[in-house]
């Protein structure tokens, strides 16, 4: 089972062999567990609080197209090579130190998500206790408890996906009934948002901030897929359920309750079952957050120090940092956090896709070693891919400072084109 392999940190610095690949159902459950999550409902509620239903849905479509493109491209590469995103980056333009930087960036962003999800979990528990216990104490306790469970293998966590995904779907089904029972959904679709207004570009960038990190770490899961079809359906089903169905319902709920607070929305609509869904979803998603954080950081430490880090030590350290982020109020900066992710990470994907599918700078050595189930020697890739780093900086600056179109899309396109031009110039100069 993929969950057991994940919990043991198996193949974190190696290719996943063919005999270790799992079924479409298993990988889709794990991936869909990321999509049917609190962050997705929070995203929809945030959009619904600041946009009309139709503009929010359009932003969702645009952001989801970006997700599908990036996730499918990187997911297929991860499946073919059997490696995680931080390992893949070594041979897609970034080199050894460049991939270490990417692993570190992914770990930091996922720690941010850990803090956000733990904050939501703490809010839910505090709400259920009528706020008799201070949020800070609950956030500290829940974060440390989850970290211990993940680190020492009591993986709550193998069963949370099996329980929380169906439960989440049941709660969403009840919310649909709650919304539609009096026929007021048409009024909600045409109602005005009650929060601070968001433009289409801002909404799409916020969408991208949620989906881009999930798209970027797709190889961490797709490396367990058996073939291309499994990758396609794993991603497509997750997009349909997570981006369209969950988002649309959350947008409507934000309009109905005139709120963006996920705990209020879930508990108001489904009572204690909604609260239980909040708690299990937070546990489930933070399990994945800690897992992928440790994958990225272990690659970084291995490159810098040439040593493997103890999994338990690494997980506990990351969990403590993520818990501190929730205690210090990262949830208050949720929109800013998403906007930042929406322009920082797309350039990385743009460079990797151009390198792997167009320039193919390391495809020959990857093809040769794949047959033996080994990774190429470190000498086969540069210490750092300056062209990739520079292209990412250019793409990020364009996304941040140029306010035309969709910033996240601009950043990925500019980074990809800049990298292609730089590599072509490099080849020309060498000749």
Short mmCIF file of C-alpha atoms in Angstrom, two decimals, residues 44-295:
data_model
loop_
_atom_site.label_atom_id
_atom_site.label_comp_id
_atom_site.label_asym_id
_atom_site.label_seq_id
_atom_site.Cartn_x
_atom_site.Cartn_y
_atom_site.Cartn_z
CA UNK A 44 -13.69 28.40 -2.22
CA UNK A 45 -14.95 30.30 0.82
CA UNK A 46 -12.25 32.96 0.36
CA UNK A 47 -13.22 33.42 -3.29
CA UNK A 48 -16.95 33.44 -2.50
CA UNK A 49 -16.43 36.10 0.15
CA UNK A 50 -14.64 38.41 -2.31
CA UNK A 51 -16.08 37.58 -5.75
CA UNK A 52 -19.39 36.89 -7.45
CA UNK A 53 -20.18 33.21 -7.95
CA UNK A 54 -19.57 33.31 -11.70
CA UNK A 55 -16.29 35.24 -11.46
CA UNK A 56 -15.10 32.87 -8.73
CA UNK A 57 -16.01 29.90 -10.92
CA UNK A 58 -14.16 31.44 -13.87
CA UNK A 59 -11.09 31.96 -11.69
CA UNK A 60 -11.39 28.32 -10.62
CA UNK A 61 -11.50 27.17 -14.27
CA UNK A 62 -8.42 29.22 -15.21
CA UNK A 63 -6.48 28.08 -12.16
CA UNK A 64 -7.51 24.46 -12.70
CA UNK A 65 -6.31 24.49 -16.31
CA UNK A 66 -2.92 25.62 -15.03
CA UNK A 67 -3.03 22.84 -12.43
CA UNK A 68 -3.89 20.16 -14.98
CA UNK A 69 -1.12 21.28 -17.35
CA UNK A 70 1.61 21.45 -14.70
CA UNK A 71 0.51 18.40 -12.70
CA UNK A 72 0.15 16.19 -15.76
CA UNK A 73 3.52 17.22 -17.22
CA UNK A 74 5.42 16.73 -13.97
CA UNK A 75 3.33 13.71 -12.94
CA UNK A 76 4.14 11.81 -16.13
CA UNK A 77 7.84 12.58 -15.67
CA UNK A 78 7.68 11.42 -12.05
CA UNK A 79 5.95 8.18 -13.07
CA UNK A 80 8.44 7.47 -15.85
CA UNK A 81 11.53 8.20 -13.75
CA UNK A 82 10.11 6.92 -10.44
CA UNK A 83 11.48 9.87 -8.45
CA UNK A 84 10.19 12.70 -6.25
CA UNK A 85 10.05 16.30 -7.42
CA UNK A 86 13.22 17.35 -5.59
CA UNK A 87 15.19 14.50 -7.19
CA UNK A 88 13.68 15.17 -10.60
CA UNK A 89 14.82 18.80 -10.40
CA UNK A 90 18.48 17.66 -10.37
CA UNK A 91 18.18 16.43 -13.95
CA UNK A 92 15.73 19.04 -15.27
CA UNK A 93 17.92 22.10 -15.28
CA UNK A 94 18.56 22.95 -11.63
CA UNK A 95 21.55 20.76 -10.82
CA UNK A 96 22.40 19.41 -7.39
CA UNK A 97 22.35 22.64 -5.36
CA UNK A 98 19.43 23.95 -7.40
CA UNK A 99 17.36 20.89 -6.53
CA UNK A 100 18.38 21.36 -2.90
CA UNK A 101 16.97 24.89 -3.02
CA UNK A 102 13.74 23.58 -4.53
CA UNK A 103 13.47 20.90 -1.86
CA UNK A 104 13.97 23.58 0.79
CA UNK A 105 11.38 25.88 -0.82
CA UNK A 106 8.82 23.05 -1.00
CA UNK A 107 9.50 22.11 2.62
CA UNK A 108 9.00 25.72 3.74
CA UNK A 109 5.74 26.12 1.81
CA UNK A 110 4.35 22.83 3.09
CA UNK A 111 5.26 23.86 6.62
CA UNK A 112 3.16 26.96 5.95
CA UNK A 113 0.32 24.66 4.91
CA UNK A 114 0.88 22.57 8.02
CA UNK A 115 0.47 25.74 10.08
CA UNK A 116 -2.69 26.75 8.20
CA UNK A 117 -4.31 23.32 8.53
CA UNK A 118 -3.34 23.01 12.19
CA UNK A 119 -4.83 26.45 12.84
CA UNK A 120 -8.12 25.35 11.29
CA UNK A 121 -8.05 22.17 13.37
CA UNK A 122 -7.40 24.22 16.53
CA UNK A 123 -10.21 26.64 15.61
CA UNK A 124 -12.59 23.70 15.22
CA UNK A 125 -11.64 22.20 18.57
CA UNK A 126 -11.82 25.59 20.26
CA UNK A 127 -15.26 26.17 18.74
CA UNK A 128 -16.49 22.79 19.99
CA UNK A 129 -15.31 23.70 23.51
CA UNK A 130 -17.10 27.10 23.37
CA UNK A 131 -13.69 28.80 23.34
CA UNK A 132 -13.07 27.82 26.96
CA UNK A 133 -9.49 26.83 26.11
CA UNK A 134 -7.16 29.35 24.50
CA UNK A 135 -6.53 28.80 20.77
CA UNK A 136 -2.74 28.94 21.25
CA UNK A 137 -2.75 26.00 23.69
CA UNK A 138 -4.98 23.90 21.45
CA UNK A 139 -2.86 24.69 18.37
CA UNK A 140 0.33 23.76 20.22
CA UNK A 141 -1.16 20.49 21.53
CA UNK A 142 -2.74 19.39 18.22
CA UNK A 143 0.41 20.22 16.23
CA UNK A 144 2.75 18.33 18.54
CA UNK A 145 0.37 15.35 18.84
CA UNK A 146 0.07 15.01 15.07
CA UNK A 147 3.83 15.32 14.66
CA UNK A 148 4.44 12.51 17.16
CA UNK A 149 1.89 10.26 15.45
CA UNK A 150 3.50 10.81 12.05
CA UNK A 151 7.09 10.53 13.24
CA UNK A 152 6.73 7.33 15.22
CA UNK A 153 4.59 5.46 12.76
CA UNK A 154 1.25 5.32 14.53
CA UNK A 155 0.03 6.61 11.22
CA UNK A 156 -3.28 7.96 11.92
CA UNK A 157 -2.99 8.35 9.02
CA UNK A 158 -3.34 5.17 7.04
CA UNK A 159 -6.98 5.11 8.09
CA UNK A 160 -7.75 8.83 7.93
CA UNK A 161 -7.94 8.91 4.12
CA UNK A 162 -10.35 5.96 4.14
CA UNK A 163 -12.57 7.67 6.72
CA UNK A 164 -12.15 11.37 6.02
CA UNK A 165 -12.64 11.30 2.24
CA UNK A 166 -16.06 9.52 2.39
CA UNK A 167 -17.04 11.58 5.44
CA UNK A 168 -16.05 14.80 3.71
CA UNK A 169 -18.12 13.77 0.67
CA UNK A 170 -21.12 13.03 2.93
CA UNK A 171 -20.81 16.44 4.59
CA UNK A 172 -20.55 18.11 1.19
CA UNK A 173 -23.65 16.17 0.07
CA UNK A 174 -25.54 17.41 3.12
CA UNK A 175 -24.40 20.98 2.42
CA UNK A 176 -25.74 20.67 -1.13
CA UNK A 177 -29.09 19.61 0.28
CA UNK A 178 -28.94 22.43 2.82
CA UNK A 179 -28.29 24.93 0.04
CA UNK A 180 -30.82 23.66 -2.47
CA UNK A 181 -33.74 22.65 -0.25
CA UNK A 182 -35.51 26.01 -0.58
CA UNK A 183 -34.41 26.74 -4.14
CA UNK A 184 -32.37 29.77 -3.08
CA UNK A 185 -29.24 28.67 -4.92
CA UNK A 186 -30.15 30.81 -7.94
CA UNK A 187 -30.25 33.87 -5.73
CA UNK A 188 -26.91 32.90 -4.21
CA UNK A 189 -25.36 32.50 -7.66
CA UNK A 190 -26.36 36.06 -8.52
CA UNK A 191 -25.69 37.66 -5.14
CA UNK A 192 -22.91 40.16 -4.43
CA UNK A 193 -19.88 39.21 -2.31
CA UNK A 194 -19.76 40.61 1.22
CA UNK A 195 -16.00 40.74 1.76
CA UNK A 196 -13.13 42.70 0.23
CA UNK A 197 -13.49 42.48 -3.54
CA UNK A 198 -11.01 40.37 -5.52
CA UNK A 199 -10.26 40.83 -9.24
CA UNK A 200 -10.26 37.90 -11.66
CA UNK A 201 -6.46 38.00 -11.80
CA UNK A 202 -6.19 38.03 -8.01
CA UNK A 203 -8.69 35.19 -7.70
CA UNK A 204 -6.85 33.07 -10.25
CA UNK A 205 -3.53 33.73 -8.53
CA UNK A 206 -5.03 32.69 -5.19
CA UNK A 207 -6.31 29.50 -6.86
CA UNK A 208 -2.84 28.93 -8.25
CA UNK A 209 -1.33 29.43 -4.80
CA UNK A 210 -3.36 26.47 -3.53
CA UNK A 211 -2.99 24.19 -6.53
CA UNK A 212 0.55 24.95 -7.66
CA UNK A 213 2.27 23.33 -4.70
CA UNK A 214 0.02 20.29 -5.14
CA UNK A 215 0.85 20.26 -8.85
CA UNK A 216 4.54 20.66 -8.17
CA UNK A 217 4.72 17.73 -5.73
CA UNK A 218 2.68 15.46 -8.05
CA UNK A 219 5.79 13.29 -8.77
CA UNK A 220 5.95 12.45 -5.04
CA UNK A 221 2.74 10.47 -5.58
CA UNK A 222 2.80 9.68 -9.32
CA UNK A 223 6.13 7.85 -8.94
CA UNK A 224 4.00 5.04 -7.50
CA UNK A 225 1.75 4.95 -10.62
CA UNK A 226 2.07 2.04 -13.03
CA UNK A 227 1.43 3.85 -16.32
CA UNK A 228 0.46 7.12 -18.02
CA UNK A 229 -3.27 6.41 -17.84
CA UNK A 230 -3.08 6.10 -14.07
CA UNK A 231 -1.38 9.50 -13.84
CA UNK A 232 -3.99 11.13 -16.10
CA UNK A 233 -7.02 9.78 -14.24
CA UNK A 234 -5.50 10.37 -10.80
CA UNK A 235 -5.03 14.07 -11.63
CA UNK A 236 -8.22 14.58 -13.63
CA UNK A 237 -10.54 13.03 -11.05
CA UNK A 238 -8.89 15.05 -8.29
CA UNK A 239 -9.33 18.28 -10.28
CA UNK A 240 -13.00 17.58 -10.98
CA UNK A 241 -13.82 16.73 -7.38
CA UNK A 242 -11.53 19.19 -5.62
CA UNK A 243 -11.42 22.21 -7.88
CA UNK A 244 -14.92 22.28 -9.31
CA UNK A 245 -17.34 20.46 -7.01
CA UNK A 246 -15.81 21.37 -3.64
CA UNK A 247 -14.94 24.91 -4.73
CA UNK A 248 -18.38 25.66 -6.17
CA UNK A 249 -20.13 24.49 -2.99
CA UNK A 250 -17.77 26.49 -0.76
CA UNK A 251 -18.33 29.61 -2.89
CA UNK A 252 -22.10 29.26 -2.52
CA UNK A 253 -21.79 28.63 1.22
CA UNK A 254 -19.71 31.79 1.62
CA UNK A 255 -22.49 33.74 -0.12
CA UNK A 256 -25.20 32.02 1.93
CA UNK A 257 -23.57 32.59 5.33
CA UNK A 258 -21.74 35.78 4.38
CA UNK A 259 -18.56 34.36 5.89
CA UNK A 260 -15.21 32.94 4.83
CA UNK A 261 -14.55 31.06 8.08
CA UNK A 262 -14.37 27.35 7.25
CA UNK A 263 -15.23 26.21 10.79
CA UNK A 264 -18.37 28.35 10.83
CA UNK A 265 -19.43 27.07 7.41
CA UNK A 266 -18.89 23.36 8.15
CA UNK A 267 -20.32 23.33 11.67
CA UNK A 268 -23.24 25.61 10.81
CA UNK A 269 -24.20 23.31 7.95
CA UNK A 270 -23.49 19.85 9.37
CA UNK A 271 -23.07 20.22 13.12
CA UNK A 272 -20.72 17.87 14.94
CA UNK A 273 -20.29 15.70 11.82
CA UNK A 274 -19.01 18.74 9.97
CA UNK A 275 -16.64 19.44 12.86
CA UNK A 276 -15.41 15.82 12.80
CA UNK A 277 -14.80 16.19 9.08
CA UNK A 278 -12.74 19.32 9.77
CA UNK A 279 -10.62 17.48 12.34
CA UNK A 280 -9.99 14.34 10.26
CA UNK A 281 -9.25 16.37 7.12
CA UNK A 282 -6.66 18.43 8.98
CA UNK A 283 -5.00 15.25 10.29
CA UNK A 284 -5.01 13.63 6.85
CA UNK A 285 -3.61 16.59 4.92
CA UNK A 286 -0.95 17.43 7.49
CA UNK A 287 0.22 13.84 7.25
CA UNK A 288 0.95 14.45 3.55
CA UNK A 289 2.43 17.88 4.28
CA UNK A 290 4.96 16.45 6.73
CA UNK A 291 5.77 13.58 4.37
CA UNK A 292 6.53 15.78 1.36
CA UNK A 293 8.36 18.31 3.54
CA UNK A 294 10.67 15.57 4.79
CA UNK A 295 11.23 14.32 1.22
#
